[in-house]
Amino acid sequence: MNWKHALMGLTASLVVVLAVSQPAWAYDEAEAKEEKPAAAETAAPAETTEEAPAEEEAPPLTLSEIYYALDNSMLFLCAVLVLFMQSGFAMVESGFNSSKNTINILFKNLMDVCVGVLIYYSVGYGLMYPDVENPMMKPNGYFGFGQFGIPAAGEPGPAVLHKQVDFLFQVAFAATAATIVSGAVAGRLKFSSYLIYSIVLTGIIYPVSGYWKWGGGWLNEMGFYDFAGSIVVHAVGGFAGLAGALVLGPRIGRFKDGKSVPIPGHNIAQATLGVFILWVGWYGFNPGSQLAFAGSANTDAVMLIATNTTLAAAAGGVAAMILGWIMYTKPDISMALNGVLAGLVGITANCDGVSNIEAIVIGLIAGLLVVFGILALEKLKIDDPVGAFPVHGLCGIWGGVATGIFAEHDFWTQVTGSVVIPVYAFVTMFILFSFLKVIGQLRVSEEDELKGLDLSEHGMQAYH
């Protein structure tokens, strides 16, 4: 027990020592705390001279900067919509064609974007939108050319576009013009030849004709008007497709004993989905071409454009359905689908300058034209599996001419531009396709065509 008593005594002694010592420790700590401010006060003058200045608050955004941000952000979203139209084209073209060519069509559309972006960045954008500061170097009206790539951005302001987003929007248009041809030459064109075509159209043919109007070239100086590309985009693609179809010739079995033999598409549901995707994408194509969104005037314009686009598409679908019903005794969904696209193409040149009723009329006439165009191709034994020429070529011209009828633009000027650009596209592409044919690089062999381009060109199948 003694050791317990000794331990208790030692503990009690330790507690007493701690209790007595605590005030001294507390005092020392408090004293140290009091000394630190004094030392700090002493050193304050020296530190003040070395201290970094406090950050200034960022000034509030100006109205010009807000407009700049809104315009460019909205244009970027429109560029995304237009680029997404490539998936719509892929669905329409593959759905309207044989299943044995599905991969080939999808691959071509993919490369239209991948190759097209690089070529348009390297050459096409500078050809189409020359940005030359030196007046002595101003390009002529027929062949513009600016610097390589994308010029530097300008000062922020209303309706001022950042060059990067402007490029994104414009390259999506270039890819659209190129991919229109894919459906017209489906099932028999070599993949390598298609890549050559896509490079030439995206890098030279489309940018040059686009410069004539949108880059400030001779058609623009003349007063020709094409708001979003009925002629510059769609007619170029449509007539390039016609040239390809003519030089290639029809698919094996398409015409027999002087008669047309239909080769039905393998997936109409897929084609229908593609048309709806294209319709939605057109809300980037047409309203985006306003190129400015801030302010009440731009908002009013965009809403008119969007409504006219919708009305023309609907009218085109109804007109094609009715005429097809009359001519074939049964309603044909493929005609109605092409009618919707025809209405969209027809309104693209003038959607900002016509009334709602006029938009319906333009769409109705486009829907009728596409049916007559498809029948005319059959009579002439020209094989266009998806109706690319009637939809984009024929109705593209209608859109340009309709601008001179319904909008406030000179009729004969519109006729001039609506003829010159398609003829230019047709002739140049006819020469290119003919050259590829002469050197034996245009069309696949009969055996490969019958086997299907998925297997013969790519060694794989879309369906198992």
Protein backbone atom coordinates (compact mmCIF):
# COMPACT_ATOMS: atom_id res chain seq x y z
CA MET A 1 0.00 0.00 0.00
CA ASN A 2 2.96 2.30 0.67
CA TRP A 3 3.75 2.59 -3.00
CA LYS A 4 0.15 3.61 -3.71
CA HIS A 5 0.32 6.37 -1.09
CA ALA A 6 3.62 7.51 -2.55
CA LEU A 7 2.14 7.64 -6.09
CA MET A 8 -0.88 9.63 -4.90
CA GLY A 9 1.37 12.08 -3.12
CA LEU A 10 3.51 12.54 -6.22
CA THR A 11 0.44 13.17 -8.36
CA ALA A 12 -0.92 15.74 -5.90
CA SER A 13 2.42 17.56 -5.90
CA LEU A 14 2.45 17.67 -9.72
CA VAL A 15 -1.05 19.16 -9.83
CA VAL A 16 -0.04 21.88 -7.36
CA VAL A 17 3.04 22.74 -9.43
CA LEU A 18 0.98 22.99 -12.64
CA ALA A 19 -1.64 25.15 -10.98
CA VAL A 20 0.94 27.54 -9.66
CA SER A 21 2.91 27.67 -12.93
CA GLN A 22 -0.11 28.27 -15.28
CA PRO A 23 -0.42 32.01 -14.74
CA ALA A 24 3.26 32.41 -15.55
CA TRP A 25 2.87 30.48 -18.81
CA ALA A 26 -0.27 32.34 -19.66
CA TYR A 27 1.45 35.60 -18.94
CA ASP A 28 4.42 34.68 -21.11
CA GLU A 29 2.11 33.76 -24.01
CA ALA A 30 0.07 36.92 -23.65
CA GLU A 31 3.24 38.95 -23.44
CA ALA A 32 4.53 37.32 -26.60
CA LYS A 33 1.25 38.14 -28.35
CA GLU A 34 1.53 41.74 -27.22
CA GLU A 35 5.12 41.93 -28.44
CA LYS A 36 4.31 40.64 -31.93
CA PRO A 37 2.06 43.56 -32.90
CA ALA A 38 4.71 45.92 -31.64
CA ALA A 39 7.29 44.22 -33.81
CA ALA A 40 4.89 44.28 -36.70
CA GLU A 41 4.26 47.97 -36.17
CA THR A 42 8.00 48.57 -36.16
CA ALA A 43 8.47 46.68 -39.42
CA ALA A 44 5.33 48.04 -41.08
CA PRO A 45 6.95 50.88 -42.98
CA ALA A 46 9.47 48.52 -44.62
CA GLU A 47 6.78 46.00 -45.63
CA THR A 48 4.46 48.65 -47.01
CA THR A 49 6.89 49.58 -49.75
CA GLU A 50 7.23 45.95 -50.92
CA GLU A 51 3.58 44.92 -50.73
CA ALA A 52 1.93 44.18 -54.11
CA PRO A 53 -0.94 46.50 -55.00
CA ALA A 54 -4.41 45.11 -54.41
CA GLU A 55 -6.20 43.64 -57.47
CA GLU A 56 -8.58 46.04 -59.13
CA GLU A 57 -12.12 44.84 -59.77
CA ALA A 58 -12.86 44.00 -63.40
CA PRO A 59 -14.95 46.69 -65.06
CA PRO A 60 -18.54 45.73 -65.89
CA LEU A 61 -19.20 44.37 -69.37
CA THR A 62 -20.19 46.96 -71.92
CA LEU A 63 -23.25 46.53 -74.12
CA SER A 64 -20.97 45.92 -77.10
CA GLU A 65 -19.21 43.08 -75.28
CA ILE A 66 -22.53 41.51 -74.29
CA TYR A 67 -23.75 41.68 -77.90
CA TYR A 68 -20.44 40.24 -79.09
CA ALA A 69 -20.68 37.31 -76.68
CA LEU A 70 -24.33 36.61 -77.58
CA ASP A 71 -23.82 36.81 -81.34
CA ASN A 72 -20.79 34.53 -81.34
CA SER A 73 -22.22 32.02 -78.86
CA MET A 74 -25.44 31.71 -80.86
CA LEU A 75 -23.54 31.35 -84.13
CA PHE A 76 -21.49 28.55 -82.57
CA LEU A 77 -24.70 26.71 -81.65
CA CYS A 78 -25.96 27.19 -85.21
CA ALA A 79 -22.68 25.79 -86.54
CA VAL A 80 -23.20 22.71 -84.36
CA LEU A 81 -26.72 22.27 -85.80
CA VAL A 82 -25.45 22.57 -89.38
CA LEU A 83 -22.63 20.12 -88.70
CA PHE A 84 -25.14 17.70 -87.17
CA MET A 85 -27.00 17.76 -90.49
CA GLN A 86 -24.28 15.42 -91.73
CA SER A 87 -25.88 12.67 -89.67
CA GLY A 88 -29.19 13.45 -91.36
CA PHE A 89 -27.63 13.14 -94.80
CA ALA A 90 -26.02 9.86 -93.74
CA MET A 91 -29.36 8.45 -92.61
CA VAL A 92 -31.26 9.61 -95.71
CA GLU A 93 -28.66 8.40 -98.20
CA SER A 94 -28.04 5.03 -96.56
CA GLY A 95 -31.75 4.43 -95.94
CA PHE A 96 -32.65 5.10 -99.58
CA ASN A 97 -29.93 2.74 -100.83
CA SER A 98 -29.19 -0.97 -100.67
CA SER A 99 -27.99 -2.37 -97.36
CA LYS A 100 -24.84 -3.70 -99.04
CA ASN A 101 -23.61 -0.11 -99.54
CA THR A 102 -24.39 1.30 -96.09
CA ILE A 103 -20.85 1.44 -94.70
CA ASN A 104 -19.56 3.00 -97.90
CA ILE A 105 -22.11 5.82 -97.69
CA LEU A 106 -21.51 6.45 -93.99
CA PHE A 107 -17.75 6.46 -94.56
CA LYS A 108 -18.03 8.96 -97.42
CA ASN A 109 -20.10 11.33 -95.30
CA LEU A 110 -17.63 11.06 -92.45
CA MET A 111 -14.72 11.91 -94.75
CA ASP A 112 -16.65 14.84 -96.25
CA VAL A 113 -16.35 16.41 -92.81
CA CYS A 114 -12.87 15.23 -91.81
CA VAL A 115 -11.15 15.92 -95.13
CA GLY A 116 -13.33 18.93 -95.85
CA VAL A 117 -12.47 20.69 -92.59
CA LEU A 118 -8.73 20.39 -93.21
CA ILE A 119 -8.89 21.41 -96.88
CA TYR A 120 -11.28 24.30 -96.26
CA TYR A 121 -9.06 25.52 -93.43
CA SER A 122 -5.94 25.31 -95.58
CA VAL A 123 -7.24 26.71 -98.86
CA GLY A 124 -11.00 27.13 -99.11
CA TYR A 125 -11.62 29.72 -96.40
CA GLY A 126 -8.96 32.04 -97.81
CA LEU A 127 -10.35 31.66 -101.32
CA MET A 128 -13.89 32.38 -100.24
CA TYR A 129 -13.32 35.15 -97.70
CA PRO A 130 -10.15 37.07 -98.59
CA ASP A 131 -9.06 39.34 -95.74
CA VAL A 132 -6.38 41.55 -97.26
CA GLU A 133 -5.51 44.81 -95.52
CA ASN A 134 -3.39 46.21 -98.34
CA PRO A 135 -5.77 47.80 -100.92
CA MET A 136 -3.22 47.10 -103.66
CA MET A 137 -3.65 43.37 -102.96
CA LYS A 138 -7.44 43.39 -103.16
CA PRO A 139 -8.58 40.20 -104.95
CA ASN A 140 -10.44 40.43 -108.24
CA GLY A 141 -14.11 39.61 -108.55
CA TYR A 142 -13.61 36.11 -109.86
CA PHE A 143 -10.90 34.51 -107.75
CA GLY A 144 -10.44 35.74 -104.20
CA PHE A 145 -7.63 34.61 -101.93
CA GLY A 146 -6.66 35.67 -98.42
CA GLN A 147 -4.11 34.40 -95.96
CA PHE A 148 -3.57 30.79 -94.92
CA GLY A 149 -5.90 29.55 -92.20
CA ILE A 150 -7.99 31.86 -90.05
CA PRO A 151 -7.27 35.60 -89.71
CA ALA A 152 -6.89 37.21 -86.27
CA ALA A 153 -10.02 38.25 -84.39
CA GLY A 154 -11.19 41.86 -84.51
CA GLU A 155 -12.40 44.13 -81.73
CA PRO A 156 -15.56 43.01 -79.88
CA GLY A 157 -18.77 44.73 -80.89
CA PRO A 158 -22.34 44.17 -82.10
CA ALA A 159 -22.52 41.91 -85.18
CA VAL A 160 -18.74 41.39 -85.06
CA LEU A 161 -17.89 37.72 -85.53
CA HIS A 162 -14.85 36.01 -84.09
CA LYS A 163 -12.98 34.51 -87.03
CA GLN A 164 -12.77 31.11 -85.37
CA VAL A 165 -16.54 30.71 -85.00
CA ASP A 166 -17.11 32.18 -88.45
CA PHE A 167 -14.84 29.46 -89.84
CA LEU A 168 -16.78 26.76 -87.96
CA PHE A 169 -20.06 27.99 -89.42
CA GLN A 170 -18.70 28.32 -92.95
CA VAL A 171 -16.92 24.96 -93.00
CA ALA A 172 -20.17 23.26 -91.99
CA PHE A 173 -21.73 24.79 -95.13
CA ALA A 174 -18.83 23.56 -97.25
CA ALA A 175 -19.24 20.02 -95.91
CA THR A 176 -22.96 20.20 -96.72
CA ALA A 177 -22.29 21.08 -100.36
CA ALA A 178 -19.87 18.16 -100.65
CA THR A 179 -22.03 15.50 -99.03
CA ILE A 180 -25.02 16.17 -101.30
CA VAL A 181 -23.16 14.34 -104.08
CA SER A 182 -22.70 11.19 -102.01
CA GLY A 183 -26.27 10.02 -102.55
CA ALA A 184 -26.29 10.73 -106.29
CA VAL A 185 -23.28 8.49 -106.96
CA ALA A 186 -24.06 5.81 -104.39
CA GLY A 187 -23.45 2.14 -105.13
CA ARG A 188 -20.86 2.38 -107.91
CA LEU A 189 -18.20 5.06 -107.28
CA LYS A 190 -14.77 4.10 -105.96
CA PHE A 191 -14.07 5.37 -102.46
CA SER A 192 -10.69 6.79 -103.50
CA SER A 193 -12.32 8.74 -106.34
CA TYR A 194 -14.89 10.14 -103.96
CA LEU A 195 -12.12 11.45 -101.71
CA ILE A 196 -10.53 13.20 -104.70
CA TYR A 197 -13.87 14.75 -105.62
CA SER A 198 -14.49 15.89 -102.03
CA ILE A 199 -11.08 17.58 -101.83
CA VAL A 200 -11.57 19.45 -105.11
CA LEU A 201 -15.11 20.61 -104.37
CA THR A 202 -14.43 21.69 -100.78
CA GLY A 203 -11.05 23.27 -101.51
CA ILE A 204 -11.67 25.02 -104.84
CA ILE A 205 -15.05 24.70 -106.58
CA TYR A 206 -17.34 25.64 -103.70
CA PRO A 207 -15.10 28.40 -102.26
CA VAL A 208 -14.72 30.14 -105.63
CA SER A 209 -18.45 30.21 -106.39
CA GLY A 210 -19.11 31.13 -102.77
CA TYR A 211 -16.71 34.05 -103.10
CA TRP A 212 -18.63 35.33 -106.11
CA LYS A 213 -21.55 36.03 -103.79
CA TRP A 214 -20.64 35.86 -100.08
CA GLY A 215 -17.00 36.91 -100.35
CA GLY A 216 -17.74 40.14 -102.20
CA GLY A 217 -17.13 38.91 -105.75
CA TRP A 218 -18.72 39.88 -109.04
CA LEU A 219 -22.18 38.42 -108.41
CA ASN A 220 -22.37 40.27 -105.12
CA GLU A 221 -21.37 43.50 -106.88
CA MET A 222 -24.09 42.84 -109.44
CA GLY A 223 -26.70 42.58 -106.67
CA PHE A 224 -27.36 38.84 -106.72
CA TYR A 225 -28.95 37.66 -103.47
CA ASP A 226 -28.75 34.26 -101.80
CA PHE A 227 -29.40 34.55 -98.08
CA ALA A 228 -28.39 31.09 -96.85
CA GLY A 229 -27.36 29.12 -99.91
CA SER A 230 -30.10 27.77 -102.19
CA ILE A 231 -27.65 28.42 -105.02
CA VAL A 232 -24.24 28.75 -103.37
CA VAL A 233 -24.57 25.53 -101.34
CA HIS A 234 -27.43 23.35 -102.57
CA ALA A 235 -27.40 23.99 -106.31
CA VAL A 236 -23.62 23.52 -106.33
CA GLY A 237 -23.97 20.13 -104.64
CA GLY A 238 -26.99 19.15 -106.74
CA PHE A 239 -25.36 19.92 -110.09
CA ALA A 240 -22.09 18.31 -109.03
CA GLY A 241 -24.15 15.22 -108.21
CA LEU A 242 -25.82 15.35 -111.62
CA ALA A 243 -22.41 15.47 -113.31
CA GLY A 244 -21.27 12.45 -111.31
CA ALA A 245 -24.41 10.46 -112.08
CA LEU A 246 -24.13 11.20 -115.81
CA VAL A 247 -20.46 10.22 -116.11
CA LEU A 248 -20.83 7.13 -113.92
CA GLY A 249 -23.94 5.79 -115.59
CA PRO A 250 -26.75 3.93 -113.80
CA ARG A 251 -26.38 1.10 -111.32
CA ILE A 252 -26.51 -2.41 -112.73
CA GLY A 253 -30.15 -3.41 -113.22
CA ARG A 254 -31.58 0.09 -112.70
CA PHE A 255 -32.84 0.30 -116.29
CA LYS A 256 -33.72 -2.80 -118.30
CA ASP A 257 -35.14 -3.08 -121.80
CA GLY A 258 -35.66 0.67 -121.87
CA LYS A 259 -37.74 0.65 -118.70
CA SER A 260 -37.06 1.91 -115.22
CA VAL A 261 -36.58 -0.83 -112.62
CA PRO A 262 -36.88 0.55 -109.08
CA ILE A 263 -34.21 -0.44 -106.56
CA PRO A 264 -35.96 0.31 -103.27
CA GLY A 265 -34.09 1.58 -100.25
CA HIS A 266 -33.42 -0.90 -97.48
CA ASN A 267 -34.57 1.21 -94.50
CA ILE A 268 -37.27 3.85 -94.92
CA ALA A 269 -37.45 4.39 -91.15
CA GLN A 270 -33.78 5.38 -91.24
CA ALA A 271 -34.39 7.76 -94.14
CA THR A 272 -37.35 9.32 -92.33
CA LEU A 273 -35.25 9.91 -89.23
CA GLY A 274 -32.63 11.52 -91.45
CA VAL A 275 -35.15 13.97 -92.90
CA PHE A 276 -36.27 15.02 -89.43
CA ILE A 277 -32.63 15.53 -88.40
CA LEU A 278 -32.07 17.67 -91.49
CA TRP A 279 -35.21 19.69 -90.77
CA VAL A 280 -33.99 20.45 -87.24
CA GLY A 281 -30.50 21.21 -88.53
CA TRP A 282 -31.97 23.73 -90.96
CA TYR A 283 -32.79 25.94 -87.96
CA GLY A 284 -29.04 26.44 -87.70
CA PHE A 285 -28.63 26.74 -91.46
CA ASN A 286 -31.18 29.48 -92.14
CA PRO A 287 -31.57 31.47 -88.89
CA GLY A 288 -27.81 31.20 -88.32
CA SER A 289 -27.18 32.97 -91.62
CA GLN A 290 -28.54 36.14 -90.05
CA LEU A 291 -25.07 36.21 -88.39
CA ALA A 292 -26.34 38.48 -85.60
CA PHE A 293 -28.84 37.74 -82.83
CA ALA A 294 -28.70 40.55 -80.26
CA GLY A 295 -31.27 43.32 -80.37
CA SER A 296 -34.94 43.39 -81.26
CA ALA A 297 -34.39 43.79 -85.01
CA ASN A 298 -32.23 40.67 -85.24
CA THR A 299 -34.60 38.73 -83.00
CA ASP A 300 -37.53 39.64 -85.25
CA ALA A 301 -35.55 38.61 -88.34
CA VAL A 302 -34.52 35.25 -86.86
CA MET A 303 -38.10 34.43 -85.86
CA LEU A 304 -39.38 35.26 -89.36
CA ILE A 305 -36.65 33.12 -90.92
CA ALA A 306 -37.41 30.17 -88.64
CA THR A 307 -41.16 30.37 -89.27
CA ASN A 308 -40.75 30.67 -93.05
CA THR A 309 -38.39 27.70 -92.99
CA THR A 310 -40.98 25.61 -91.16
CA LEU A 311 -43.87 26.62 -93.41
CA ALA A 312 -41.96 25.94 -96.64
CA ALA A 313 -40.86 22.50 -95.44
CA ALA A 314 -44.40 21.55 -94.48
CA ALA A 315 -45.84 22.85 -97.75
CA GLY A 316 -43.22 20.97 -99.77
CA GLY A 317 -44.02 17.71 -98.02
CA VAL A 318 -47.78 18.09 -98.57
CA ALA A 319 -47.42 19.10 -102.23
CA ALA A 320 -45.12 16.17 -103.04
CA MET A 321 -47.42 13.75 -101.23
CA ILE A 322 -50.51 14.90 -103.14
CA LEU A 323 -48.84 14.92 -106.57
CA GLY A 324 -47.22 11.54 -105.95
CA TRP A 325 -50.57 10.17 -104.79
CA ILE A 326 -52.22 11.37 -107.99
CA MET A 327 -49.50 10.02 -110.28
CA TYR A 328 -48.88 6.68 -108.54
CA THR A 329 -52.44 6.16 -107.18
CA LYS A 330 -50.99 5.60 -103.70
CA PRO A 331 -49.21 7.98 -101.32
CA ASP A 332 -45.43 7.49 -101.48
CA ILE A 333 -43.49 8.42 -98.35
CA SER A 334 -40.22 8.77 -100.26
CA MET A 335 -41.81 11.52 -102.37
CA ALA A 336 -43.12 13.27 -99.27
CA LEU A 337 -39.70 13.09 -97.58
CA ASN A 338 -38.01 14.58 -100.63
CA GLY A 339 -40.79 17.18 -100.76
CA VAL A 340 -39.91 18.36 -97.24
CA LEU A 341 -36.26 18.71 -98.24
CA ALA A 342 -37.27 20.47 -101.46
CA GLY A 343 -39.26 23.04 -99.52
CA LEU A 344 -36.31 23.64 -97.21
CA VAL A 345 -33.93 24.12 -100.14
CA GLY A 346 -36.32 26.44 -101.97
CA ILE A 347 -36.80 28.79 -99.01
CA THR A 348 -33.11 28.97 -98.09
CA ALA A 349 -32.26 31.81 -100.48
CA ASN A 350 -35.11 34.10 -99.46
CA CYS A 351 -36.37 33.11 -95.99
CA ASP A 352 -35.47 36.53 -94.59
CA GLY A 353 -37.31 38.56 -97.22
CA VAL A 354 -40.67 36.91 -97.90
CA SER A 355 -43.93 36.72 -95.97
CA ASN A 356 -45.32 33.58 -94.37
CA ILE A 357 -47.82 33.11 -97.21
CA GLU A 358 -45.10 33.54 -99.83
CA ALA A 359 -42.98 30.96 -97.98
CA ILE A 360 -45.84 28.47 -98.26
CA VAL A 361 -46.14 29.15 -102.00
CA ILE A 362 -42.39 28.69 -102.48
CA GLY A 363 -42.52 25.41 -100.56
CA LEU A 364 -45.55 24.15 -102.51
CA ILE A 365 -43.88 24.79 -105.86
CA ALA A 366 -40.66 23.15 -104.65
CA GLY A 367 -42.64 20.07 -103.60
CA LEU A 368 -44.15 19.81 -107.08
CA LEU A 369 -40.80 20.39 -108.80
CA VAL A 370 -39.08 17.58 -106.94
CA VAL A 371 -41.66 15.02 -108.10
CA PHE A 372 -41.41 16.17 -111.72
CA GLY A 373 -37.62 16.20 -111.41
CA ILE A 374 -37.48 12.59 -110.20
CA LEU A 375 -39.76 11.50 -113.05
CA ALA A 376 -37.63 13.41 -115.58
CA LEU A 377 -34.47 11.63 -114.42
CA GLU A 378 -36.19 8.28 -114.87
CA LYS A 379 -37.29 9.22 -118.39
CA LEU A 380 -33.73 10.28 -119.23
CA LYS A 381 -32.34 7.09 -117.62
CA ILE A 382 -30.19 9.05 -115.19
CA ASP A 383 -29.70 7.12 -111.95
CA ASP A 384 -29.84 9.35 -108.86
CA PRO A 385 -30.69 6.95 -106.00
CA VAL A 386 -31.75 9.61 -103.47
CA GLY A 387 -33.03 12.37 -105.76
CA ALA A 388 -30.12 14.67 -104.93
CA PHE A 389 -30.40 16.64 -108.16
CA PRO A 390 -34.18 17.26 -108.03
CA VAL A 391 -34.02 18.22 -104.34
CA HIS A 392 -30.87 20.32 -104.24
CA GLY A 393 -30.15 21.22 -107.86
CA LEU A 394 -33.59 21.88 -109.31
CA CYS A 395 -35.13 23.32 -106.15
CA GLY A 396 -31.95 25.26 -105.45
CA ILE A 397 -32.42 27.09 -108.75
CA TRP A 398 -36.07 27.61 -107.87
CA GLY A 399 -35.02 29.22 -104.59
CA GLY A 400 -32.72 31.65 -106.39
CA VAL A 401 -35.34 32.58 -108.99
CA ALA A 402 -38.12 32.81 -106.38
CA THR A 403 -36.03 35.44 -104.60
CA GLY A 404 -36.43 37.62 -107.67
CA ILE A 405 -40.19 36.96 -107.78
CA PHE A 406 -41.25 37.31 -104.15
CA ALA A 407 -38.44 39.25 -102.47
CA GLU A 408 -37.30 42.75 -103.38
CA HIS A 409 -34.45 41.77 -105.69
CA ASP A 410 -34.01 42.21 -109.42
CA PHE A 411 -35.43 39.21 -111.26
CA TRP A 412 -32.87 39.01 -114.07
CA THR A 413 -29.97 39.41 -111.69
CA GLN A 414 -31.35 36.47 -109.74
CA VAL A 415 -31.71 34.44 -112.93
CA THR A 416 -28.10 35.23 -113.86
CA GLY A 417 -26.68 34.04 -110.54
CA SER A 418 -29.03 31.06 -110.45
CA VAL A 419 -27.70 29.87 -113.80
CA VAL A 420 -24.01 30.79 -113.65
CA ILE A 421 -23.11 29.09 -110.36
CA PRO A 422 -24.84 25.74 -111.12
CA VAL A 423 -23.35 25.65 -114.64
CA TYR A 424 -19.90 26.35 -113.19
CA ALA A 425 -20.30 23.52 -110.67
CA PHE A 426 -21.63 21.10 -113.30
CA VAL A 427 -18.91 21.78 -115.88
CA THR A 428 -15.99 21.62 -113.46
CA MET A 429 -17.24 18.44 -111.81
CA PHE A 430 -18.08 16.84 -115.16
CA ILE A 431 -14.47 17.43 -116.22
CA LEU A 432 -13.14 15.94 -112.97
CA PHE A 433 -15.35 12.83 -113.10
CA SER A 434 -14.56 12.34 -116.80
CA PHE A 435 -10.83 12.51 -116.11
CA LEU A 436 -11.16 9.89 -113.37
CA LYS A 437 -13.14 7.72 -115.78
CA VAL A 438 -10.51 8.02 -118.51
CA ILE A 439 -7.73 6.85 -116.19
CA GLY A 440 -9.89 3.97 -114.97
CA GLN A 441 -10.32 5.19 -111.41
CA LEU A 442 -13.98 6.21 -111.33
CA ARG A 443 -16.24 3.18 -111.10
CA VAL A 444 -15.86 -0.14 -109.32
CA SER A 445 -15.95 -3.37 -111.33
CA GLU A 446 -19.23 -5.11 -112.11
CA GLU A 447 -18.31 -7.91 -109.73
CA ASP A 448 -17.58 -5.49 -106.88
CA GLU A 449 -20.78 -3.55 -107.54
CA LEU A 450 -22.92 -6.69 -107.36
CA LYS A 451 -21.12 -7.82 -104.22
CA GLY A 452 -21.68 -4.43 -102.63
CA LEU A 453 -19.23 -1.66 -101.83
CA ASP A 454 -19.23 -2.49 -98.12
CA LEU A 455 -17.43 -5.77 -98.80
CA SER A 456 -15.52 -4.88 -101.97
CA GLU A 457 -14.25 -1.46 -100.83
CA HIS A 458 -14.09 -1.85 -97.05
CA GLY A 459 -14.15 -5.57 -96.29
CA MET A 460 -17.01 -5.37 -93.80
CA GLN A 461 -20.80 -5.42 -93.54
CA ALA A 462 -23.19 -3.06 -91.78
CA TYR A 463 -25.62 -5.84 -90.87
CA HIS A 464 -25.01 -9.44 -89.77
